[in-house]
mmCIF file of C-alpha atoms and ligand atoms in Angstrom:
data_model
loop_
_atom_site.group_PDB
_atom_site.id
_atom_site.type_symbol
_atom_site.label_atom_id
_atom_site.label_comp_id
_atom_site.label_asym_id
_atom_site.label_seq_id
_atom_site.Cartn_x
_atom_site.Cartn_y
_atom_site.Cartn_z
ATOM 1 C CA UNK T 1 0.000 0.000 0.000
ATOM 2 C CA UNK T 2 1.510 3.411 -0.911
ATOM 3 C CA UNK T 3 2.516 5.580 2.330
ATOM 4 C CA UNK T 4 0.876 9.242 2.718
ATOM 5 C CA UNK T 5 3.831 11.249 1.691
ATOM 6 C CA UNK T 6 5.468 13.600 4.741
ATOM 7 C CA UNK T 7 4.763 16.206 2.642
ATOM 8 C CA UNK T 8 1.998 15.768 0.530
ATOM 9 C CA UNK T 9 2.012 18.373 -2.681
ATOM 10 C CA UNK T 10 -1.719 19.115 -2.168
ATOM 11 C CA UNK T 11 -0.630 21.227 1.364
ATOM 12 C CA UNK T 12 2.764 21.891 0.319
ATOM 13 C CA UNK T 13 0.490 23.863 -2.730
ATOM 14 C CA UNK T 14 -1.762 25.142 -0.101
ATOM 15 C CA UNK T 15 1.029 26.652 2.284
ATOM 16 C CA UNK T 16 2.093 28.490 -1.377
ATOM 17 C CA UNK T 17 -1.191 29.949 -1.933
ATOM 18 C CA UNK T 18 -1.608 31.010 1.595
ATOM 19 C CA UNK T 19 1.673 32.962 1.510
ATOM 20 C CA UNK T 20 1.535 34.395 -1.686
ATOM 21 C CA UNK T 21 -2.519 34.996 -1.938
ATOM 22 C CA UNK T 22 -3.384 36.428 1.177
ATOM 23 C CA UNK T 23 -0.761 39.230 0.374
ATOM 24 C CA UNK T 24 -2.119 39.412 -3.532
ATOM 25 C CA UNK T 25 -5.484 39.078 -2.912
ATOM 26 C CA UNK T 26 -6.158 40.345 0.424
ATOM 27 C CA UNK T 27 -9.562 39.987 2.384
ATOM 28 C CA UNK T 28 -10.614 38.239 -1.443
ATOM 29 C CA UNK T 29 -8.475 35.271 -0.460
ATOM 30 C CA UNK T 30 -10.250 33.018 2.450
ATOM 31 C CA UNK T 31 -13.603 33.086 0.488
ATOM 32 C CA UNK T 32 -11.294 32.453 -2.946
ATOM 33 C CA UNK T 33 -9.933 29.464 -1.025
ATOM 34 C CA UNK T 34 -12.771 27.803 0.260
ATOM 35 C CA UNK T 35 -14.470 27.892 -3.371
ATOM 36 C CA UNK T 36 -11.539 26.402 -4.706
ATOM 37 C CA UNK T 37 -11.588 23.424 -1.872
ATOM 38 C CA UNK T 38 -14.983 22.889 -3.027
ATOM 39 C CA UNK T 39 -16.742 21.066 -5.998
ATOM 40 C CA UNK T 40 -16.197 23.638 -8.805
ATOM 41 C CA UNK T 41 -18.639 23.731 -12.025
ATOM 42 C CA UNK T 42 -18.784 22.491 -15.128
ATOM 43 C CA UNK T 43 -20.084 24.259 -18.386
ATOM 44 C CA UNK T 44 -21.990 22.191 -21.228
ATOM 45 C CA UNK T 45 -20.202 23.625 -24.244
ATOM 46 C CA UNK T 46 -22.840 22.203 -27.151
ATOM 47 C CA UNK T 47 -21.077 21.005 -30.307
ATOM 48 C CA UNK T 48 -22.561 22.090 -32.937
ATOM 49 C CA UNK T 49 -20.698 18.843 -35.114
ATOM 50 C CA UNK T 50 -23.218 16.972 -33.702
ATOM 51 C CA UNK T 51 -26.597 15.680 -34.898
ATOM 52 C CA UNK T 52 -27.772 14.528 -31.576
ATOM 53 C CA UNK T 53 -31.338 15.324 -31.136
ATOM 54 C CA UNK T 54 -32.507 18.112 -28.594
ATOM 55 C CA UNK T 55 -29.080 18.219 -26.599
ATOM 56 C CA UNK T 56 -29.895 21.785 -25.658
ATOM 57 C CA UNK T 57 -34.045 21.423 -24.977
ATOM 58 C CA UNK T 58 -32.852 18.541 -22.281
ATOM 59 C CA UNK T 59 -30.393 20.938 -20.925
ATOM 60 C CA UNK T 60 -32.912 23.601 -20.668
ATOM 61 C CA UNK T 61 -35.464 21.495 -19.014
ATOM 62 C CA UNK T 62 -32.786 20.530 -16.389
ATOM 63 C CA UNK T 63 -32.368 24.326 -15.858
ATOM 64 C CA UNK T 64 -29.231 25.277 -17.729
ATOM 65 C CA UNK T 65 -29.201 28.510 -19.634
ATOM 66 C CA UNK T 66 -26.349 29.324 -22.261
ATOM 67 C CA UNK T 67 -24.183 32.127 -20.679
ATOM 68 C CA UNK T 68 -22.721 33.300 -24.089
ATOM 69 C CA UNK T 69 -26.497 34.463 -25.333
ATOM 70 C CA UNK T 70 -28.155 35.300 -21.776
ATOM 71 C CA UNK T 71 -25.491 37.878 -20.727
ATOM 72 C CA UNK T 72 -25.721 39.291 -24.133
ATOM 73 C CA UNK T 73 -28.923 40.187 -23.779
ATOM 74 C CA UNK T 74 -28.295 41.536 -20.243
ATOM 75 C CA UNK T 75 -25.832 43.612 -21.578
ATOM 76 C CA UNK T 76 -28.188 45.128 -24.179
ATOM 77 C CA UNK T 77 -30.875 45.944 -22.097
ATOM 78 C CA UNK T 78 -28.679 47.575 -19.326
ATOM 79 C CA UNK T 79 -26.844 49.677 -22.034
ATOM 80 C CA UNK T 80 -30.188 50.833 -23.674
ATOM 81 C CA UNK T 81 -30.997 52.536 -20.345
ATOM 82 C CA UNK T 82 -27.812 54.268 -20.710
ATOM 83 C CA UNK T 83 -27.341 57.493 -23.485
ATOM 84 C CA UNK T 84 -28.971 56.262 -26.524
ATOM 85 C CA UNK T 85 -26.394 56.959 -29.035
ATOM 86 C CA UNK T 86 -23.343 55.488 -26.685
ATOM 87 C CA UNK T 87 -25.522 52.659 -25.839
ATOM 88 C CA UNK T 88 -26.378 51.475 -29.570
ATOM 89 C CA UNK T 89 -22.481 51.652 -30.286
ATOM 90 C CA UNK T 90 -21.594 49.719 -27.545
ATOM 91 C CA UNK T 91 -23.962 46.937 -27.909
ATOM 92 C CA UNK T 92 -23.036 46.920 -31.905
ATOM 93 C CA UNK T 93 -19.241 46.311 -31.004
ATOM 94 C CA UNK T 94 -20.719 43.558 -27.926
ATOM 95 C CA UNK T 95 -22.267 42.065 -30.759
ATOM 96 C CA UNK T 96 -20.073 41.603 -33.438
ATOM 97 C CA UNK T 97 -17.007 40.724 -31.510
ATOM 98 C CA UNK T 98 -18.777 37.572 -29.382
ATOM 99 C CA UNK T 99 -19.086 34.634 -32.036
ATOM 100 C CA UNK T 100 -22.371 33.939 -31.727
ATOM 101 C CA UNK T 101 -22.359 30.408 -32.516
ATOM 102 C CA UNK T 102 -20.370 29.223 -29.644
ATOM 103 C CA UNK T 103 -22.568 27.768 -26.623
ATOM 104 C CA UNK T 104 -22.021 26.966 -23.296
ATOM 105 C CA UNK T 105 -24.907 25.860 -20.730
ATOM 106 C CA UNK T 106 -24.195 26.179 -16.914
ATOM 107 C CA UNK T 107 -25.989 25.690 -14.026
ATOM 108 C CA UNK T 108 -27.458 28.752 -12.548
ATOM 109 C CA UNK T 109 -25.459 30.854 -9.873
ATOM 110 C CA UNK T 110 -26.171 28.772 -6.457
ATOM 111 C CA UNK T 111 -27.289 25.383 -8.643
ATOM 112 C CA UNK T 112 -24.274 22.829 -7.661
ATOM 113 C CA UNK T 113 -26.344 20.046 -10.004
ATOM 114 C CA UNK T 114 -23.857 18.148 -12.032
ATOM 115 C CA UNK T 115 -24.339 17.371 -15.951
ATOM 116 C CA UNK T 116 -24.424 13.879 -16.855
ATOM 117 C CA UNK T 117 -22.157 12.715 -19.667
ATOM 118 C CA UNK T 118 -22.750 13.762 -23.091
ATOM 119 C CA UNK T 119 -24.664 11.419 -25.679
ATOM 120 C CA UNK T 120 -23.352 10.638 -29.295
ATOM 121 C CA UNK T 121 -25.650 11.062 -32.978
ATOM 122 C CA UNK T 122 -25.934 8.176 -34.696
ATOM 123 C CA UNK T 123 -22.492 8.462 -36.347
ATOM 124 C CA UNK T 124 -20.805 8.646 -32.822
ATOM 125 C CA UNK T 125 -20.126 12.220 -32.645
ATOM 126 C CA UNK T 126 -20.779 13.636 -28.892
ATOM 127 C CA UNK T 127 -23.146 16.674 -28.208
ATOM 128 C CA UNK T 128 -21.511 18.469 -25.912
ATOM 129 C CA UNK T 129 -17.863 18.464 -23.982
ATOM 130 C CA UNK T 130 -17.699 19.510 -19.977
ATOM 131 C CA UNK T 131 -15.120 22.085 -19.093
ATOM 132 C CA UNK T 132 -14.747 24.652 -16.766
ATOM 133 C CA UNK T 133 -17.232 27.212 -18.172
ATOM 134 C CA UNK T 134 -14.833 30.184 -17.223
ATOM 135 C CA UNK T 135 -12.320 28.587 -19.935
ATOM 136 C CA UNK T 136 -14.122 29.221 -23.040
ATOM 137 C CA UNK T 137 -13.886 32.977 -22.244
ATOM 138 C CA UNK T 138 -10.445 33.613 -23.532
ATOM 139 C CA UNK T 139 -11.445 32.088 -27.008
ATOM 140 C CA UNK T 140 -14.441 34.643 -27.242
ATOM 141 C CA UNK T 141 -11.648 36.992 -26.004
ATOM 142 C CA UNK T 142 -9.935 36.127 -29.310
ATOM 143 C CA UNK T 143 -12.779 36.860 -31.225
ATOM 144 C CA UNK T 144 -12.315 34.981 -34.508
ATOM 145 C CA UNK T 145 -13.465 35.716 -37.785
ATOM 146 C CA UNK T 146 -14.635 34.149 -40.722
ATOM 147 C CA UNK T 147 -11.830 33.087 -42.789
ATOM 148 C CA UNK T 148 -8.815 33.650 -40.038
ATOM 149 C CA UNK T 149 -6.055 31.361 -39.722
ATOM 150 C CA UNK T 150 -5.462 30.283 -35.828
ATOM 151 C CA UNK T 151 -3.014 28.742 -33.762
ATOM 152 C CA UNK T 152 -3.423 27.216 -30.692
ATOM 153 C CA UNK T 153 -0.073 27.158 -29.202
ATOM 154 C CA UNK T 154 -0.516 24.659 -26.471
ATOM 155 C CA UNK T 155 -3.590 22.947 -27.047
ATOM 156 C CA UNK T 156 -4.222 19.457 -25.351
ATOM 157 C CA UNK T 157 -6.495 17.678 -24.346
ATOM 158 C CA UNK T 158 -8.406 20.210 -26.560
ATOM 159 C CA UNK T 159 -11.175 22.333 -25.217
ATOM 160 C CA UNK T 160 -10.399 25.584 -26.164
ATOM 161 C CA UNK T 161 -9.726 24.331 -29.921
ATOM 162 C CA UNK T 162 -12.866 22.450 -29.866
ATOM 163 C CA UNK T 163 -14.481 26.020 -28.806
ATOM 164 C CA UNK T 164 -12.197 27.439 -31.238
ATOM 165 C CA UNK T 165 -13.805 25.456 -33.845
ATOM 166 C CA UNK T 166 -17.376 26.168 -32.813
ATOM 167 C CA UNK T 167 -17.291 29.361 -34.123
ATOM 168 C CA UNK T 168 -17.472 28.149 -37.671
ATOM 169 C CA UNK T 169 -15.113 30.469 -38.708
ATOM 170 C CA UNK T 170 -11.771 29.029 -38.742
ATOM 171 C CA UNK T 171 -9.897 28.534 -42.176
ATOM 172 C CA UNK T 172 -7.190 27.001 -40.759
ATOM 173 C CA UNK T 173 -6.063 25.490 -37.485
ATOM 174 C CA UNK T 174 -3.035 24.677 -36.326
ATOM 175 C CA UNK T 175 -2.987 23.164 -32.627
ATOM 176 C CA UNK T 176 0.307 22.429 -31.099
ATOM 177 C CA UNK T 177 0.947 21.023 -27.457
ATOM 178 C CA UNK T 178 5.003 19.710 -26.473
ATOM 179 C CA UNK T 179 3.342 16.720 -24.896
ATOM 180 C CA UNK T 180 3.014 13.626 -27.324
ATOM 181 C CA UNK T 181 0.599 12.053 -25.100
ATOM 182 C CA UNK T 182 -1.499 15.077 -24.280
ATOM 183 C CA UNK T 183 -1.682 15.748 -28.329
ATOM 184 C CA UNK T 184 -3.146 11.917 -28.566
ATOM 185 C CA UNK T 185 -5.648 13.180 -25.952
ATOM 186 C CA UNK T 186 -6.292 16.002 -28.021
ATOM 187 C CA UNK T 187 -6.671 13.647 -31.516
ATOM 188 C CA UNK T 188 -8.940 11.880 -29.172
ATOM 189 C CA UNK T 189 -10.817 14.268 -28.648
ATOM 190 C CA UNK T 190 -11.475 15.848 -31.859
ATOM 191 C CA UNK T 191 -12.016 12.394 -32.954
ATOM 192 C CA UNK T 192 -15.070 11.920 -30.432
ATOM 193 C CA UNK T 193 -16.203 15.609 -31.707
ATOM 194 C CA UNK T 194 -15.716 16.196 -35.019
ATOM 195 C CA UNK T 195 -17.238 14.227 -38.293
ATOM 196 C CA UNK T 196 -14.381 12.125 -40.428
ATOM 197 C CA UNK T 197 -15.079 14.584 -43.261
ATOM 198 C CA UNK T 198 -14.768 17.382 -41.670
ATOM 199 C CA UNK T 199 -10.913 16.200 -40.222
ATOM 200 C CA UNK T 200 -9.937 15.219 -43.230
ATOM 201 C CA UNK T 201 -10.649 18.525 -44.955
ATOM 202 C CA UNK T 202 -6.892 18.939 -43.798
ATOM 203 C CA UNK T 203 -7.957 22.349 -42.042
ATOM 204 C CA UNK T 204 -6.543 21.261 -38.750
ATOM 205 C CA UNK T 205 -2.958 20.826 -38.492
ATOM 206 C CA UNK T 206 -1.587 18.809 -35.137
ATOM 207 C CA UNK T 207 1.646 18.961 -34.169
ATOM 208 C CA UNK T 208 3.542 18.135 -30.936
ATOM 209 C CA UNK T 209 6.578 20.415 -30.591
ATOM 210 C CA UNK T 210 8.037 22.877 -28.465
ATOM 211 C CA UNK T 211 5.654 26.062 -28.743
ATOM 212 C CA UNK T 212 8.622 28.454 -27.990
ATOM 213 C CA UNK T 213 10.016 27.532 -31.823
ATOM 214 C CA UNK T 214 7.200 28.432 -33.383
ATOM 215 C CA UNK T 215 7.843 31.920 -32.849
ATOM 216 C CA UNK T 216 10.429 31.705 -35.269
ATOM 217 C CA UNK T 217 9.678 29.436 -37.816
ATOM 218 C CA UNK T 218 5.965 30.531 -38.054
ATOM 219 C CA UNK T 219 6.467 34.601 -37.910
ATOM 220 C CA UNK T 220 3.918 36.825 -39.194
ATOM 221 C CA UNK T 221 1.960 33.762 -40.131
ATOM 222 C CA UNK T 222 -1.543 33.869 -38.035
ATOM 223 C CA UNK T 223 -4.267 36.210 -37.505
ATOM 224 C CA UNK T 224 -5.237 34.969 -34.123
ATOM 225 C CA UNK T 225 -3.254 32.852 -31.361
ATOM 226 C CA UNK T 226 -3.977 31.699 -28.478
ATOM 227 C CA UNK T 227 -1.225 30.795 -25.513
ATOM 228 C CA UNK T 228 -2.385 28.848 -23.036
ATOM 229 C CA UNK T 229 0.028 28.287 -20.650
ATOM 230 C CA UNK T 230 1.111 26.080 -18.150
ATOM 231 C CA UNK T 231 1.067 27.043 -15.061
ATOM 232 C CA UNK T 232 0.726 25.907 -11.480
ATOM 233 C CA UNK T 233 -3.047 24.835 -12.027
ATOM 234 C CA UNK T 234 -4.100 26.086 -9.058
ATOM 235 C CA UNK T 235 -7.423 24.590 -7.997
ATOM 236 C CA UNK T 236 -5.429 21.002 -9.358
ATOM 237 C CA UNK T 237 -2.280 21.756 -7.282
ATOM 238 C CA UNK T 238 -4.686 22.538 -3.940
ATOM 239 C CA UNK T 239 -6.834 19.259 -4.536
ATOM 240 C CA UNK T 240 -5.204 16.504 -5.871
ATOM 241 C CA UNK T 241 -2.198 14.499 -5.593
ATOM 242 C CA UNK T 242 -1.528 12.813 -8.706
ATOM 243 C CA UNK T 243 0.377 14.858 -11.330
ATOM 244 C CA UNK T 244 1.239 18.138 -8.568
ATOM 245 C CA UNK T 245 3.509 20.406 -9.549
ATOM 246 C CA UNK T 246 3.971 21.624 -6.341
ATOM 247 C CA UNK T 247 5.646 18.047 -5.320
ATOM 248 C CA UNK T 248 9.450 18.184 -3.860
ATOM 249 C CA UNK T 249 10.872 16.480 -6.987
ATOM 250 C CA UNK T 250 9.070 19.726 -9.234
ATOM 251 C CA UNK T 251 10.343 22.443 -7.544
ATOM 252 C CA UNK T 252 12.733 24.046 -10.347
ATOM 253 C CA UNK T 253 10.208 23.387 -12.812
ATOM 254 C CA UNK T 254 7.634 25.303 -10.954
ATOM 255 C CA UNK T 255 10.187 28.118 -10.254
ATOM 256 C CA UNK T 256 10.616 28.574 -14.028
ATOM 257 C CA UNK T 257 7.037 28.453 -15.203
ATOM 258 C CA UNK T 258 7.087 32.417 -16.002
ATOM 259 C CA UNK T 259 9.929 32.132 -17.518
ATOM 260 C CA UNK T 260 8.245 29.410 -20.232
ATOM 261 C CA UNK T 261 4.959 31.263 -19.729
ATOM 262 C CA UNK T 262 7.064 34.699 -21.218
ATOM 263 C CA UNK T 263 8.918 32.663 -24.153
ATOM 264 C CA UNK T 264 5.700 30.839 -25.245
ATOM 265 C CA UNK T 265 4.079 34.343 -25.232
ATOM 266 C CA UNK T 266 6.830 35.936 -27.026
ATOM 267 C CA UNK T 267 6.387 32.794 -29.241
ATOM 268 C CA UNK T 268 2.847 33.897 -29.788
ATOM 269 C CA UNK T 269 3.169 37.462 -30.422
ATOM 270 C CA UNK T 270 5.997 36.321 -33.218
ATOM 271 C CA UNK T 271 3.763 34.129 -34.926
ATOM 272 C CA UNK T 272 1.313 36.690 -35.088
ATOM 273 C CA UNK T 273 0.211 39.090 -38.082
ATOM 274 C CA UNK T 274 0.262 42.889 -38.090
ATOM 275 C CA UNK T 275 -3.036 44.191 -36.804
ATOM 276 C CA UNK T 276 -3.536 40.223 -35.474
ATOM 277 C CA UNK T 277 -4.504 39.270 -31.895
ATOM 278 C CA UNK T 278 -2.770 37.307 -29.247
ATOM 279 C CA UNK T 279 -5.150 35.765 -25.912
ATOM 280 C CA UNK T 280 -2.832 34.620 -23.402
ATOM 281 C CA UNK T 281 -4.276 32.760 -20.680
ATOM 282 C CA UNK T 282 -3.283 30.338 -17.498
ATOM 283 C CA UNK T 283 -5.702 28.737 -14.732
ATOM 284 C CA UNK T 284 -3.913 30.339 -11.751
ATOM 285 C CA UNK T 285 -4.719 33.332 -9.495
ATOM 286 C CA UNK T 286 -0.757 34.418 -9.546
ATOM 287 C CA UNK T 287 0.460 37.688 -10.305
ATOM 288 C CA UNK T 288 3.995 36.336 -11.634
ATOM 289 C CA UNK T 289 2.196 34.247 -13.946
ATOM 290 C CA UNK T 290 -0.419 36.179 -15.217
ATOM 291 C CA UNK T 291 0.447 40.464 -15.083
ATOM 292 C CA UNK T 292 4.181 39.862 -14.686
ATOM 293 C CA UNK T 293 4.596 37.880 -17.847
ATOM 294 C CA UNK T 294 2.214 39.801 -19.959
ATOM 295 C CA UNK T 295 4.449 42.969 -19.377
ATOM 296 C CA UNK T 296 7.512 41.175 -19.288
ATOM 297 C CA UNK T 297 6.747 39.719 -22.772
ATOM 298 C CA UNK T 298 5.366 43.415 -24.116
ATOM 299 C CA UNK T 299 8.581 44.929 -23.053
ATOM 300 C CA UNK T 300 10.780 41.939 -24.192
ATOM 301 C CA UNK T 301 9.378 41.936 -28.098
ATOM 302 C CA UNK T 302 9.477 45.761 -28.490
ATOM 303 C CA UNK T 303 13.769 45.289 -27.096
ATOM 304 C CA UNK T 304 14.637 42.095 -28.381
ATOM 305 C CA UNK T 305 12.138 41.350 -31.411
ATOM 306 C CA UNK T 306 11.357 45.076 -32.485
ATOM 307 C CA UNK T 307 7.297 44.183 -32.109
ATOM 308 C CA UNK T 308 4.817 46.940 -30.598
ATOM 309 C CA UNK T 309 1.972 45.068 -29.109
ATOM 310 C CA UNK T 310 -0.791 47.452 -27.214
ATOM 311 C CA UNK T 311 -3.054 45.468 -24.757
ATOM 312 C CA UNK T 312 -7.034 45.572 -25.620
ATOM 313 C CA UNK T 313 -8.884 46.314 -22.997
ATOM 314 C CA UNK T 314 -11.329 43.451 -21.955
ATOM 315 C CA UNK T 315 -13.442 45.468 -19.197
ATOM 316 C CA UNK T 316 -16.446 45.335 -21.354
ATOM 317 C CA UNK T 317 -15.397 41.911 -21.790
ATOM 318 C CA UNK T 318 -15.967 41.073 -18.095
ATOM 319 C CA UNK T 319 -18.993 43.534 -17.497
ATOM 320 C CA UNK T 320 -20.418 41.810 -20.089
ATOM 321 C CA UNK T 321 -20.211 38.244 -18.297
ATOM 322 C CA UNK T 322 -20.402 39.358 -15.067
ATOM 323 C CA UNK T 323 -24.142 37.752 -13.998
ATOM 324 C CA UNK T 324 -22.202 34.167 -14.715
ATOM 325 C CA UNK T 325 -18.706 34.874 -13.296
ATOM 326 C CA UNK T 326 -16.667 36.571 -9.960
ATOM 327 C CA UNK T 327 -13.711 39.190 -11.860
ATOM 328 C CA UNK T 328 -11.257 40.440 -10.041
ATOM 329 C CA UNK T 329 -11.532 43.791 -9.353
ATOM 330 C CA UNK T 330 -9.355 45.668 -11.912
ATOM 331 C CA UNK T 331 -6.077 44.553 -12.410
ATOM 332 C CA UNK T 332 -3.235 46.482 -14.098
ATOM 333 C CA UNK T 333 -3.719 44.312 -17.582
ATOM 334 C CA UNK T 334 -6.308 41.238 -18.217
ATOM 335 C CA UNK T 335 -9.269 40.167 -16.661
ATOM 336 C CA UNK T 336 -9.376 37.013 -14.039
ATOM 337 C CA UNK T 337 -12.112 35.117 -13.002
ATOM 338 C CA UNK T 338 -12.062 34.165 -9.055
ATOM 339 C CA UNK T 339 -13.660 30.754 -8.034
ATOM 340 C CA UNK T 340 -16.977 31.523 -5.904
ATOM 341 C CA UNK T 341 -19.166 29.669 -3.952
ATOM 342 C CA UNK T 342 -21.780 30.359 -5.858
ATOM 343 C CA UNK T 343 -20.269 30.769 -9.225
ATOM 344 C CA UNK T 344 -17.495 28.255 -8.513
ATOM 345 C CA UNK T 345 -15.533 28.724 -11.796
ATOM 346 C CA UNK T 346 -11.912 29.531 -12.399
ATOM 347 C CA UNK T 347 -9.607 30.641 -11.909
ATOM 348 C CA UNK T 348 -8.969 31.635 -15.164
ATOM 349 C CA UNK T 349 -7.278 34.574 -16.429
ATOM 350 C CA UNK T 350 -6.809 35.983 -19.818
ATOM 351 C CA UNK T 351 -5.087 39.333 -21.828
ATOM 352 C CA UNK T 352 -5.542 39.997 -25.134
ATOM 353 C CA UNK T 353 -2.934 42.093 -26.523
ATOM 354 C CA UNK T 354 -2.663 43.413 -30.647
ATOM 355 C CA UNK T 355 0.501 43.393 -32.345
ATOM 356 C CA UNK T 356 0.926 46.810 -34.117
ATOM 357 C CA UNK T 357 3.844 46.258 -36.460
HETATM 358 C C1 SAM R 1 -3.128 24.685 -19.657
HETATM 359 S S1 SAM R 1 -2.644 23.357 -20.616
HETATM 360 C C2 SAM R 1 -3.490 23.662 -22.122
HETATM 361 C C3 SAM R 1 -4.948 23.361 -22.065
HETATM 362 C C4 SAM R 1 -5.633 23.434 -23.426
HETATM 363 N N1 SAM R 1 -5.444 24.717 -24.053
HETATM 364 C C5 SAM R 1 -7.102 23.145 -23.327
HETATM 365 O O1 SAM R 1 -7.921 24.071 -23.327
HETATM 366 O O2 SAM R 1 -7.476 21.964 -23.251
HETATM 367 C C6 SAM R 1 -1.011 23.743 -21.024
HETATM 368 C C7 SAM R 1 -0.388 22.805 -22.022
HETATM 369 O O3 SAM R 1 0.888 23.327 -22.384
HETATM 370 C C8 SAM R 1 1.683 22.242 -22.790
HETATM 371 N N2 SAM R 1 3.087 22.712 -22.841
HETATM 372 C C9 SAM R 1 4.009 22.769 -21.860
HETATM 373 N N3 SAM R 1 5.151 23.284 -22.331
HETATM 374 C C10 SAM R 1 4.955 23.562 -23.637
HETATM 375 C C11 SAM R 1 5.777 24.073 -24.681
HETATM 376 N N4 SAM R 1 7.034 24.445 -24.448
HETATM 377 N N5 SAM R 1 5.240 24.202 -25.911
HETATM 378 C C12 SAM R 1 3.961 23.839 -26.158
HETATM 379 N N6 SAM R 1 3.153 23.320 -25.213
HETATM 380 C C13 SAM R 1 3.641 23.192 -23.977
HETATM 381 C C14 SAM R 1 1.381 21.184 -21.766
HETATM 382 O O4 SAM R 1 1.689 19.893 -22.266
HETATM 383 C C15 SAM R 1 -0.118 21.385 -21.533
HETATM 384 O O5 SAM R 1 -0.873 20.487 -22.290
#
């Protein structure tokens, strides 16, 4: 029988938090901490691949609502009561910058029911994939358009480029993860999602190599990327054992996660376009991983790479979502979403930055 380790990872991750978070987060943190001890939600994002038959009626009737479409209309109707003129412009750039085809049914706030698994159409293909709701923000972040060329820098197991692909406007797709057995879980998983035909159109491209080359050899090549880090996983790290990175034996590796987290950025930024747009985006509350690198990589590709990149501002972004999920009150760039009792999503954080030149 294996032996409780002296120091198991889950309070070694804990002690961590407590240290860092209570100074970063302040009063936030105790009520941040006990969400993230606690069952945290899932969102139903509906694949639209599928043929399955009234996958989002039975949702309904269970009491799920699609956030995407709900807070939209929110939005709208709080704006209207605002100046006219302002209002009408607003909810015009709300609008077109949201794909609208991308859904995602949760639970209402305070409803801790749990979704049972996902049914297939008659060719196999499943109706919906469970993620943390919270995580399909920073693709609408990205805010893809028809005919735009994507990467997906580190991509497995795949639920961001399955959202990705819900938008129905991807030309081309290339999704990338270092991990050779995290980029079979991804092939897995478009393989459970996606029809035969629509893989072998040879509009996805799968490859499993170091992100941080791709800078280089793909530069100037995509109109949107996405760069979703590693990091120290934080509701993971405080909950379970198995695969820790705050274990003894991972300590270095965890020390230089913002430095990877920068050079994947910078990576990102590189393979970007002029005028394209660059969502970066980890699953921990940490200021070194999320701020730090963002200006850390914005400084480092204007000295070292010559690139201007100006940070968009996702406020609206976060106003706009705000009945579904807890943001951090403003930070100095990005938008985080802070696990909740009653909204118990995240964290997830996410800046969206343009390159200029
Ligand atoms: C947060 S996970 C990505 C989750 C994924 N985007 C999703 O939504 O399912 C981070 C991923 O980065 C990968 N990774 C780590 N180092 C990398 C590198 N140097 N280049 C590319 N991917 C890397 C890990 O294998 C891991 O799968």
């Amino acid at each position: 029988m294996a032996t409780r380790p002296k120091f198991p990872a889950t309070e070694l991750a804990l002690h961590n938090f407590d240290t860092s978070y209570s100074i970063q987060l302040r009063d936030l943190w105790p009520s941040i901490r006990v969400a993230m001890l606690c069952e945290q939600k899932y969102g139903a994002l509906i694949n639209s691949f599928s043929s399955a038959p009234n996958v989002i009626n039975e949702l309904e009737a269970q009491g799920c609502k699609d956030f995407i479409s709900i807070d939209c209309t929110r939005n709208e109707v709080h704006l209207s009561s605002q100046d006219s003129t302002t209002s009408h412009r607003a909810s015009t750039e709300l609008q077109s910058s949201i794909s609208p085809d991308i859904k995602c049914l949760v639970f209402p706030k305070g409803d801790i029911s749990r979704f049972k698994p996902a049914g297939p159409d008659s060719s196999g293909i499943l109706g919906y994939y469970l993620l943390d709701a919270a995580s399909v923000l920073p693709v609408l972040a990205l805010d893809v358009q028809a005919g735009h060329t994507v990467l997906d820098l580190c991509a497995a197991p795949g639920g961001k480029t399955l959202a990705l692909l819900q938008t129905h406007s991807v030309n081309y797709l290339w999704a990338n993860d270092l991990s050779g057995s995290r980029t079979m879980r991804l092939r897995r998983t478009l393989q459970s999602y996606l029809p035969k035909e629509f893989l072998d159109e040879n509009k996805i491209h799968i490859t499993s190599t170091d992100g941080r080359q791709l800078g280089m050899t793909e530069e100037k090549s995509f109109d949107r990327v996405l760069v979703d880090v590693p990091c120290t996983t934080d509701r993971h790290s405080a909950m379970v054992e198995e695969n820790n990175i705050f274990k003894r034996s991972r300590t270095k590796e965890r020390q230089k996660l913002p430095l990877l987290q920068t050079q994947l950025l910078l990576a990102g930024i590189q393979a970007t376009r002029r005028g394209g747009k660059v969502v970066y985006s980890t699953c921990s509350l940490s200021q070194l991983q999320n701020e730090c690198v963002v200006q850390q990589a914005i400084s480092l590709a204007q000295q070292e790479l010559g690139i201007t990149v100006q940070v968009q501002d996702l406020r609206w972004f976060a106003q706009r979502f705000s009945d579904t999920f807890h943001f951090a009150p403003q930070l100095s760039v990005g938008e985080l979403v802070l696990p909740h009792l009653c909204a118990n999503f995240g964290p997830i954080y996410m800046c969206k930055l343009q390159r200029m030149n």
